[in-house]
CSV table of C-alpha atoms and ligand atoms in Angstrom, one decimal:
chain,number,residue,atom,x,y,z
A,1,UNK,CA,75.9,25.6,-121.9
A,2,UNK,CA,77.9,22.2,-121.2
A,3,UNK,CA,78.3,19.5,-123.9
A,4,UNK,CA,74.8,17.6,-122.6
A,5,UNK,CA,75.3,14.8,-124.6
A,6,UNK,CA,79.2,14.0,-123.3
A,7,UNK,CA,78.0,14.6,-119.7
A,8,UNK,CA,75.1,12.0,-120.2
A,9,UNK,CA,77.8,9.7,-121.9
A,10,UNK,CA,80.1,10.6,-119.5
A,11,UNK,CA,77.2,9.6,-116.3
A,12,UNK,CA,76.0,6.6,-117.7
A,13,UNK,CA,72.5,7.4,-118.5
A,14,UNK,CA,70.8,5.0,-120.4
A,15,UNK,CA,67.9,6.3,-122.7
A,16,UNK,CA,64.3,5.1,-122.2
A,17,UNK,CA,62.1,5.0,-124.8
A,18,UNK,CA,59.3,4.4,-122.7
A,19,UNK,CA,58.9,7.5,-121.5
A,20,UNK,CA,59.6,9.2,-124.8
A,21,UNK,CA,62.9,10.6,-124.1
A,22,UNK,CA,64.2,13.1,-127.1
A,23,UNK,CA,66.4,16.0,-125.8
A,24,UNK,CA,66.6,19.3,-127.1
A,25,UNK,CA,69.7,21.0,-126.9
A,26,UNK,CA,70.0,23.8,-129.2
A,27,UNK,CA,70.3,27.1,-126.5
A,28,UNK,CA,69.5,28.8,-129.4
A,29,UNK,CA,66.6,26.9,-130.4
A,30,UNK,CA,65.0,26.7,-126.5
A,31,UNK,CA,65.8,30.5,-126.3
A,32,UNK,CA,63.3,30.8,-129.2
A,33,UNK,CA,60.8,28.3,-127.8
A,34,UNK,CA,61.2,30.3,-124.3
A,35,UNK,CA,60.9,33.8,-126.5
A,36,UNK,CA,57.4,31.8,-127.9
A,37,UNK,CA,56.2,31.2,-124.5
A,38,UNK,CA,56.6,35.2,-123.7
A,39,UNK,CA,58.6,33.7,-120.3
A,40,UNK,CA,59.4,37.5,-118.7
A,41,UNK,CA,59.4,36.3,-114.8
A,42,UNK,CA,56.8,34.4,-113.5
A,43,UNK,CA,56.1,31.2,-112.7
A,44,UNK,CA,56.7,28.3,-115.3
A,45,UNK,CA,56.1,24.3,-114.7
A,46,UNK,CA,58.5,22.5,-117.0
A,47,UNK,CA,56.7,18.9,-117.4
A,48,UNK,CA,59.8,16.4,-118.1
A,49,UNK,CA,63.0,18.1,-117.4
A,50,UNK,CA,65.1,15.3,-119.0
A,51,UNK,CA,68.7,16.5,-118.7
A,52,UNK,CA,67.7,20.2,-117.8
A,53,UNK,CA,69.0,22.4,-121.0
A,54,UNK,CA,65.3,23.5,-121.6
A,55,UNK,CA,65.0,23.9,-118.1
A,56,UNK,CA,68.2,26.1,-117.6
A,57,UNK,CA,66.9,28.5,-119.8
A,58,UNK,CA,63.8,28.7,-118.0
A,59,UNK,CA,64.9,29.6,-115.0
A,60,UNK,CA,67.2,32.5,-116.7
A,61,UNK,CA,64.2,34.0,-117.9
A,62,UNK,CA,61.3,33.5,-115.0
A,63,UNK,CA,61.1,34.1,-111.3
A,64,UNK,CA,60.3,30.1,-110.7
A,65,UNK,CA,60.6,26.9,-112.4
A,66,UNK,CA,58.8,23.4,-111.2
A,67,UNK,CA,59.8,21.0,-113.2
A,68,UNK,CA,59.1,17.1,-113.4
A,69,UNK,CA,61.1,14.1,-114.1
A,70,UNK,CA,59.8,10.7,-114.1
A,71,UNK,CA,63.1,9.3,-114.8
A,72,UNK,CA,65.0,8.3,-111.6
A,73,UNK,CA,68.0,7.9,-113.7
A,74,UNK,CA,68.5,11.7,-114.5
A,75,UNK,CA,68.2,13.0,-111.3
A,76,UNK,CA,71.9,12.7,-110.8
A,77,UNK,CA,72.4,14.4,-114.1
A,78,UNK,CA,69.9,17.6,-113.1
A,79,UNK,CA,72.3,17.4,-110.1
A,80,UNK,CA,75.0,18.8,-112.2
A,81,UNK,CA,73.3,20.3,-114.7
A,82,UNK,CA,70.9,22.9,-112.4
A,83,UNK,CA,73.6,23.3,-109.7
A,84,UNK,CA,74.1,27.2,-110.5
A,85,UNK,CA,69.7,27.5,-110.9
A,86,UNK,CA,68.7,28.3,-107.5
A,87,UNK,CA,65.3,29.6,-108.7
A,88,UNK,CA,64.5,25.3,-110.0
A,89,UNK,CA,62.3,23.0,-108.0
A,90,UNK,CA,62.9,19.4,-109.6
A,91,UNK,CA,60.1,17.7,-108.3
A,92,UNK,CA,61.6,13.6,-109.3
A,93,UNK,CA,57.9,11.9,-110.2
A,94,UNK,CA,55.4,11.1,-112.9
A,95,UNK,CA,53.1,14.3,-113.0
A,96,UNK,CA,50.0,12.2,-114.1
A,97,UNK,CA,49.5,10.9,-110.4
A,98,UNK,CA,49.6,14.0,-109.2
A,99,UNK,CA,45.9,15.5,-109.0
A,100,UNK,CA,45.4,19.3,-110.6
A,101,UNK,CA,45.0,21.1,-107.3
A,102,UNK,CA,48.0,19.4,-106.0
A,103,UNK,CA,50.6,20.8,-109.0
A,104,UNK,CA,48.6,24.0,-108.5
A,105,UNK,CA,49.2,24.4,-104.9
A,106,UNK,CA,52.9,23.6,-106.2
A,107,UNK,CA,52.7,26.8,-108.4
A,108,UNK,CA,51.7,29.2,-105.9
A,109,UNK,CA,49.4,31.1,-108.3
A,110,UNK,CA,49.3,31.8,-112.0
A,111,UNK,CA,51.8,29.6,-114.0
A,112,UNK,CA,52.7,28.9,-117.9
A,113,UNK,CA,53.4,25.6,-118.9
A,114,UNK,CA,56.7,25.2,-121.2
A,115,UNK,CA,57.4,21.5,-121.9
A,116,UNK,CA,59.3,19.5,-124.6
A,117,UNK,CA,56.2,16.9,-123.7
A,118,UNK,CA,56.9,13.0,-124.1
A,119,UNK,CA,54.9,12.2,-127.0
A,120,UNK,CA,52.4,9.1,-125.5
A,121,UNK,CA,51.3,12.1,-122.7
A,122,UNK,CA,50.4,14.7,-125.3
A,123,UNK,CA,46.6,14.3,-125.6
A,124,UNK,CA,46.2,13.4,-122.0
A,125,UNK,CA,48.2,16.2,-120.8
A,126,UNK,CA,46.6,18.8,-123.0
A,127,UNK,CA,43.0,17.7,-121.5
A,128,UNK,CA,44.1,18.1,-118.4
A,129,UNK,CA,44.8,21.5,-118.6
A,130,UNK,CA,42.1,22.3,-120.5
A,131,UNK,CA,39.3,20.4,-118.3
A,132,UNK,CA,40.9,20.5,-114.6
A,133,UNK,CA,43.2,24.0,-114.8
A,134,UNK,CA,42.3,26.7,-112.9
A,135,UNK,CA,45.3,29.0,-112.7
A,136,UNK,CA,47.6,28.1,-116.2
A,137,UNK,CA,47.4,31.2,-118.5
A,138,UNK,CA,49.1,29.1,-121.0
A,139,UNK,CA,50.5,25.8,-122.2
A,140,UNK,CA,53.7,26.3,-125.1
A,141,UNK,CA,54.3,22.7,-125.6
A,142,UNK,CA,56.4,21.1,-128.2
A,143,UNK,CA,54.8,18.5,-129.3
A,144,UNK,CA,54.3,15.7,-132.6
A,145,UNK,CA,54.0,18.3,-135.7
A,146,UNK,CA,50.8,16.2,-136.8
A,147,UNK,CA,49.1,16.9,-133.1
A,148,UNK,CA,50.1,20.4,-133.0
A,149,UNK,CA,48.3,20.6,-136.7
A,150,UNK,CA,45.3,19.1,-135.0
A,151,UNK,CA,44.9,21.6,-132.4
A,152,UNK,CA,45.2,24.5,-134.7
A,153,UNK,CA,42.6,23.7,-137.6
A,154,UNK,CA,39.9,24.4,-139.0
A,155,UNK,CA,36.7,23.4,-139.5
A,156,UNK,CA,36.2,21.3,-143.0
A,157,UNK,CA,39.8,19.6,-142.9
A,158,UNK,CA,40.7,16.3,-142.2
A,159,UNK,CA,42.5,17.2,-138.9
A,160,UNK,CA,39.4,19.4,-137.1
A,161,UNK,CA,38.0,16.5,-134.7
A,162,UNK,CA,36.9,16.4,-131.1
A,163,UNK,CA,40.4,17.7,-129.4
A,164,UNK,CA,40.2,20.6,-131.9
A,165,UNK,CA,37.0,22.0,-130.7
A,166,UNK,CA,37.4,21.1,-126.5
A,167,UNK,CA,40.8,23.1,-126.7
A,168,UNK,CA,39.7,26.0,-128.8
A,169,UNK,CA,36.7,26.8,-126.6
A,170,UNK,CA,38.5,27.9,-124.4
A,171,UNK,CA,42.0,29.0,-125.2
A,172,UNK,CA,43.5,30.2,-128.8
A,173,UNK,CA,45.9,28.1,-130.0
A,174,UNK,CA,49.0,28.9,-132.7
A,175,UNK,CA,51.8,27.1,-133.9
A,176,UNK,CA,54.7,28.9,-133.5
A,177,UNK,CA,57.5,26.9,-135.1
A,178,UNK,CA,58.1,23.6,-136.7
A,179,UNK,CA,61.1,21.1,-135.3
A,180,UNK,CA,62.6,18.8,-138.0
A,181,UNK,CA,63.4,15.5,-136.3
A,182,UNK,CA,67.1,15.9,-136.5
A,183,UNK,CA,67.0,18.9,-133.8
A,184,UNK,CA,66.3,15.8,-130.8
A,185,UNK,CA,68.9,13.4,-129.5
A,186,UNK,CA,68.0,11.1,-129.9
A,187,UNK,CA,66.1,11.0,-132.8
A,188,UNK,CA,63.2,10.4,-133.2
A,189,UNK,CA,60.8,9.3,-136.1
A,190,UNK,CA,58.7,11.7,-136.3
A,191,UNK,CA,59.0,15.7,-136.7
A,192,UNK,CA,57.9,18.2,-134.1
A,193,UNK,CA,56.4,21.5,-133.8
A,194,UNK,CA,56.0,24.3,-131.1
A,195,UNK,CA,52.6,25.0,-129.9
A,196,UNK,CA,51.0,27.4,-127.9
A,197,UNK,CA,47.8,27.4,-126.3
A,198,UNK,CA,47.0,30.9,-124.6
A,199,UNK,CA,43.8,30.6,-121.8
A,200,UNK,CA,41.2,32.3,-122.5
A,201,UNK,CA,38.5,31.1,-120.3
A,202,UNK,CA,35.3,33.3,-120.9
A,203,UNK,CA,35.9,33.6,-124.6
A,204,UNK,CA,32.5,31.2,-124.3
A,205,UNK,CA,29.5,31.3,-122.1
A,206,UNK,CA,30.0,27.4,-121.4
A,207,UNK,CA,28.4,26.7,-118.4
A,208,UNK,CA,28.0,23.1,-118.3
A,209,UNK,CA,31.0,21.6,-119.6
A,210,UNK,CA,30.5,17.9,-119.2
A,211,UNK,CA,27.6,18.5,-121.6
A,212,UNK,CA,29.5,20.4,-124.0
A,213,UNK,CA,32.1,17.5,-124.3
A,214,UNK,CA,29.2,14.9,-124.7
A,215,UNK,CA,28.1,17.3,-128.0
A,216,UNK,CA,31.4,17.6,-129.2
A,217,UNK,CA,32.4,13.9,-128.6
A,218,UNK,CA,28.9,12.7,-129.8
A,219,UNK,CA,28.9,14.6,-133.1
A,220,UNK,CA,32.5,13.5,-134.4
A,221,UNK,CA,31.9,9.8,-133.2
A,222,UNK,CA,31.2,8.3,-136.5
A,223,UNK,CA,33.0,10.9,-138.7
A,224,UNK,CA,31.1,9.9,-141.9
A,225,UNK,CA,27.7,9.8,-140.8
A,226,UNK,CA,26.0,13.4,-140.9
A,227,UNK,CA,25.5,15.4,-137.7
A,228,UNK,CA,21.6,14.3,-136.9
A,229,UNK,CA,22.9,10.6,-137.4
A,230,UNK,CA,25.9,11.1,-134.4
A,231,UNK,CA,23.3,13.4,-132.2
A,232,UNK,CA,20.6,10.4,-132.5
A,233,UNK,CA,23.0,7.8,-131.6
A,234,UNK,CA,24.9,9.8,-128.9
A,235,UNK,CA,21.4,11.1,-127.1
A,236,UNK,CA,19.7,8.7,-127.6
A,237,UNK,CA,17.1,10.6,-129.5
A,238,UNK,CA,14.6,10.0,-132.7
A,239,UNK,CA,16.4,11.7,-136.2
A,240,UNK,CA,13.3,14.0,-136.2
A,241,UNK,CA,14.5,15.6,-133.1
A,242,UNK,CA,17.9,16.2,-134.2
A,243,UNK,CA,17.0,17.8,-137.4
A,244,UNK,CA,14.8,19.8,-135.1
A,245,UNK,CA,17.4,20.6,-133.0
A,246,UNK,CA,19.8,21.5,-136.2
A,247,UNK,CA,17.0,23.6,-137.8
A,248,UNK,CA,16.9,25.5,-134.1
A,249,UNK,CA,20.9,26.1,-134.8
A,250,UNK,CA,20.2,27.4,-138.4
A,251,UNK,CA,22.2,24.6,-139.2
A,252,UNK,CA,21.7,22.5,-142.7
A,253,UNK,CA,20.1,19.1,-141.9
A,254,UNK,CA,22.8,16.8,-144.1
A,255,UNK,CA,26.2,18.5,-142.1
A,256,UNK,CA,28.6,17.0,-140.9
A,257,UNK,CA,30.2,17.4,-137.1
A,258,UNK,CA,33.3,18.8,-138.9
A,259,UNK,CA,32.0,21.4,-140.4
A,260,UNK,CA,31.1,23.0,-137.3
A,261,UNK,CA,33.1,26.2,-136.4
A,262,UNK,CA,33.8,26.4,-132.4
A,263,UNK,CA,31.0,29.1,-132.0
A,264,UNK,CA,28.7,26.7,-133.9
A,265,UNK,CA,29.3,23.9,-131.1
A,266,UNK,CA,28.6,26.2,-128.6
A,267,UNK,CA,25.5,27.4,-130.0
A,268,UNK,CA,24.6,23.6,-130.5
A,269,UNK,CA,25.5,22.5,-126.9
A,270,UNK,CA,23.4,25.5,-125.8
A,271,UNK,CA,19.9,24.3,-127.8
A,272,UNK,CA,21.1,20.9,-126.7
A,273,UNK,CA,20.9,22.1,-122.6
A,274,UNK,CA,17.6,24.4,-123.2
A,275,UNK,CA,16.1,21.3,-124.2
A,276,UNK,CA,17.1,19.6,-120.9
A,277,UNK,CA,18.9,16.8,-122.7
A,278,UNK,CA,21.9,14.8,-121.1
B,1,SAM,N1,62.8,18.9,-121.5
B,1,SAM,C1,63.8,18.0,-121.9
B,1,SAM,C2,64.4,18.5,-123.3
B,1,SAM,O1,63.7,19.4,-123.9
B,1,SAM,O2,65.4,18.1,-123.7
B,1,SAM,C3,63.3,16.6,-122.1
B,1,SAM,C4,62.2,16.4,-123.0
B,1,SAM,S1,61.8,14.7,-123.3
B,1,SAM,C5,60.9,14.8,-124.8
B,1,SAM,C6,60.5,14.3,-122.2
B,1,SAM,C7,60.9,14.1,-120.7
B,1,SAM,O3,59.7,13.8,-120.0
B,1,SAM,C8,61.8,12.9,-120.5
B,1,SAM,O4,62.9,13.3,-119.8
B,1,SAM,C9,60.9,11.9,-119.7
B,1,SAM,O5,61.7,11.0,-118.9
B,1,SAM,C10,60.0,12.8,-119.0
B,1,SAM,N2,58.7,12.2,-118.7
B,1,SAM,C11,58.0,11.2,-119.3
B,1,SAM,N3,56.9,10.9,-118.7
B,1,SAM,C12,56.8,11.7,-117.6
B,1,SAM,C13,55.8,11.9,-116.6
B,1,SAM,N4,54.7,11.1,-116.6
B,1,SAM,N5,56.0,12.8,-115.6
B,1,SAM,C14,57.2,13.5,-115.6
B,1,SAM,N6,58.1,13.4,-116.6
B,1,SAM,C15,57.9,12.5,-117.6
């Protein structure tokens, strides 16, 4: 691969820190985080191409690569830097204005997701998929370490909250390697770690999710008060009826939302819809 950093010396290109711009470019290091994502062929959107060394790798390994690039700036450096990749689409825009059918139709069918993801789009981004995807088998995201360590933990811990239990029911998510600061140019303040977040839509009967989010949301909101306490206040319902409605779950009156496993919030959102709550 070309010395990235010289060419984007070399070309002028001014970092912007607004759009949380920290470059990867170990090959050996994306190879891995390609070999993480399983990319064998296929069809892979790249969200934030930045100078196009993750990218590059990508489309050595799959059929098709879309990837995104907010940054004007860059689009003379992809120029040079994807000449040879005939198999890239750089699409030159901010991905959160485009709607999910739109990057979809993009796609062509099934797709991964492999990003090195600005950090202020992380939770956003995630949600999106999670909420509004239809064909993404997975997302292998690098991401801030401490976010990754949110999506994958477990009930009882200080990181299990809301974004835990929304991505786990319905995908299963691992962290496949941890990225010390000093791998990024530039660097930034904070360390990193791979993620990956494999679909797996029907692992729960979920039927209505809007409601499912409302349980979820409403039972972390206040994370000291006890379950019955953030079901009263988020339903607008007596205390009697959400002990009832834990009792129904087999659940112990005092708990607390984070001690909930996933299957436990399903089985709470489900008593919560028999009971025509909404
Ligand atoms: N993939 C490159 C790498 O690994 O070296 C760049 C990763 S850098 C962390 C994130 C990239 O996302 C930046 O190039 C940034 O300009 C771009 N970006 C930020 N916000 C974006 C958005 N809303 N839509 C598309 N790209 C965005």
């Amino acid at each position: 691969m070309m010395d990235v950093k010289q060419l984007l010396r070399e070309m002028g290109f001014r970092f912007n820190k607004q759009f949380g711009q920290n470059f990867l470019t170990d090959e050996n290091l994306l190879n891995n985080i390609c070999s993480d994502a399983e990319v064998d062929g296929g069809t892979v959107l790249e969200i934030g191409a930045g100078a196009g060394t993750l990218t590059r790798v990508l489309s050595k390994r799959a059929d098709n690569v879309i990837a995104f690039e907010i940054d004007r700036n860059l689009e003379k450096v992809l120029n040079v830097t994807l000449a040879d990749c005939n198999n890239v689409k750089v699409v030159m825009g901010d991905v959160m204005r485009y709607k999910m059918p739109e990057l979809e139709a993009l796609c062509g069918g099934n797709y991964r997701v492999v990003a090195n993801i600005p950090y202020y789009l992380t939770s956003p981004l995630i949600m999106r998929f999670v909420e509004e995807a239809s064909n993404v088998t997975s997302l292998t995201l690098t991401i801030q370490k401490e976010v990754a360590e949110r999506l994958a933990a477990k009930p009882s811990t200080k990181d299990y909250g809301a974004i835990t239990v929304a991505v786990n029911a319905v995908a299963d998510v691992e962290i496949t390697r941890v990225l010390p600061r000093d791998l990024f140019y530039p660097q930034p303040n904070v360390d990193s770690a791979v993620v990956r977040i494999d679909f797996k839509r029907d692992k729960f009967d979920i039927l209505n999710a809007q409601l499912f989010r409302k349980t979820v949301k409403a039972s972390f909101a206040m994370r000291r008060k006890t379950l019955v306490n953030n079901l009263a206040v988020g339903f607008g319902i007596s205390k009697q009826q959400a002990e009832e409605i834990l009792l129904a779950c087999n659940l112990p009156v005092g708990c607390r939302g984070e001690e909930l496993s996933v299957e436990q919030f399903v089985q709470l959102y489900n008593t919560i819809e028999n009971l025509g709550l909404k």
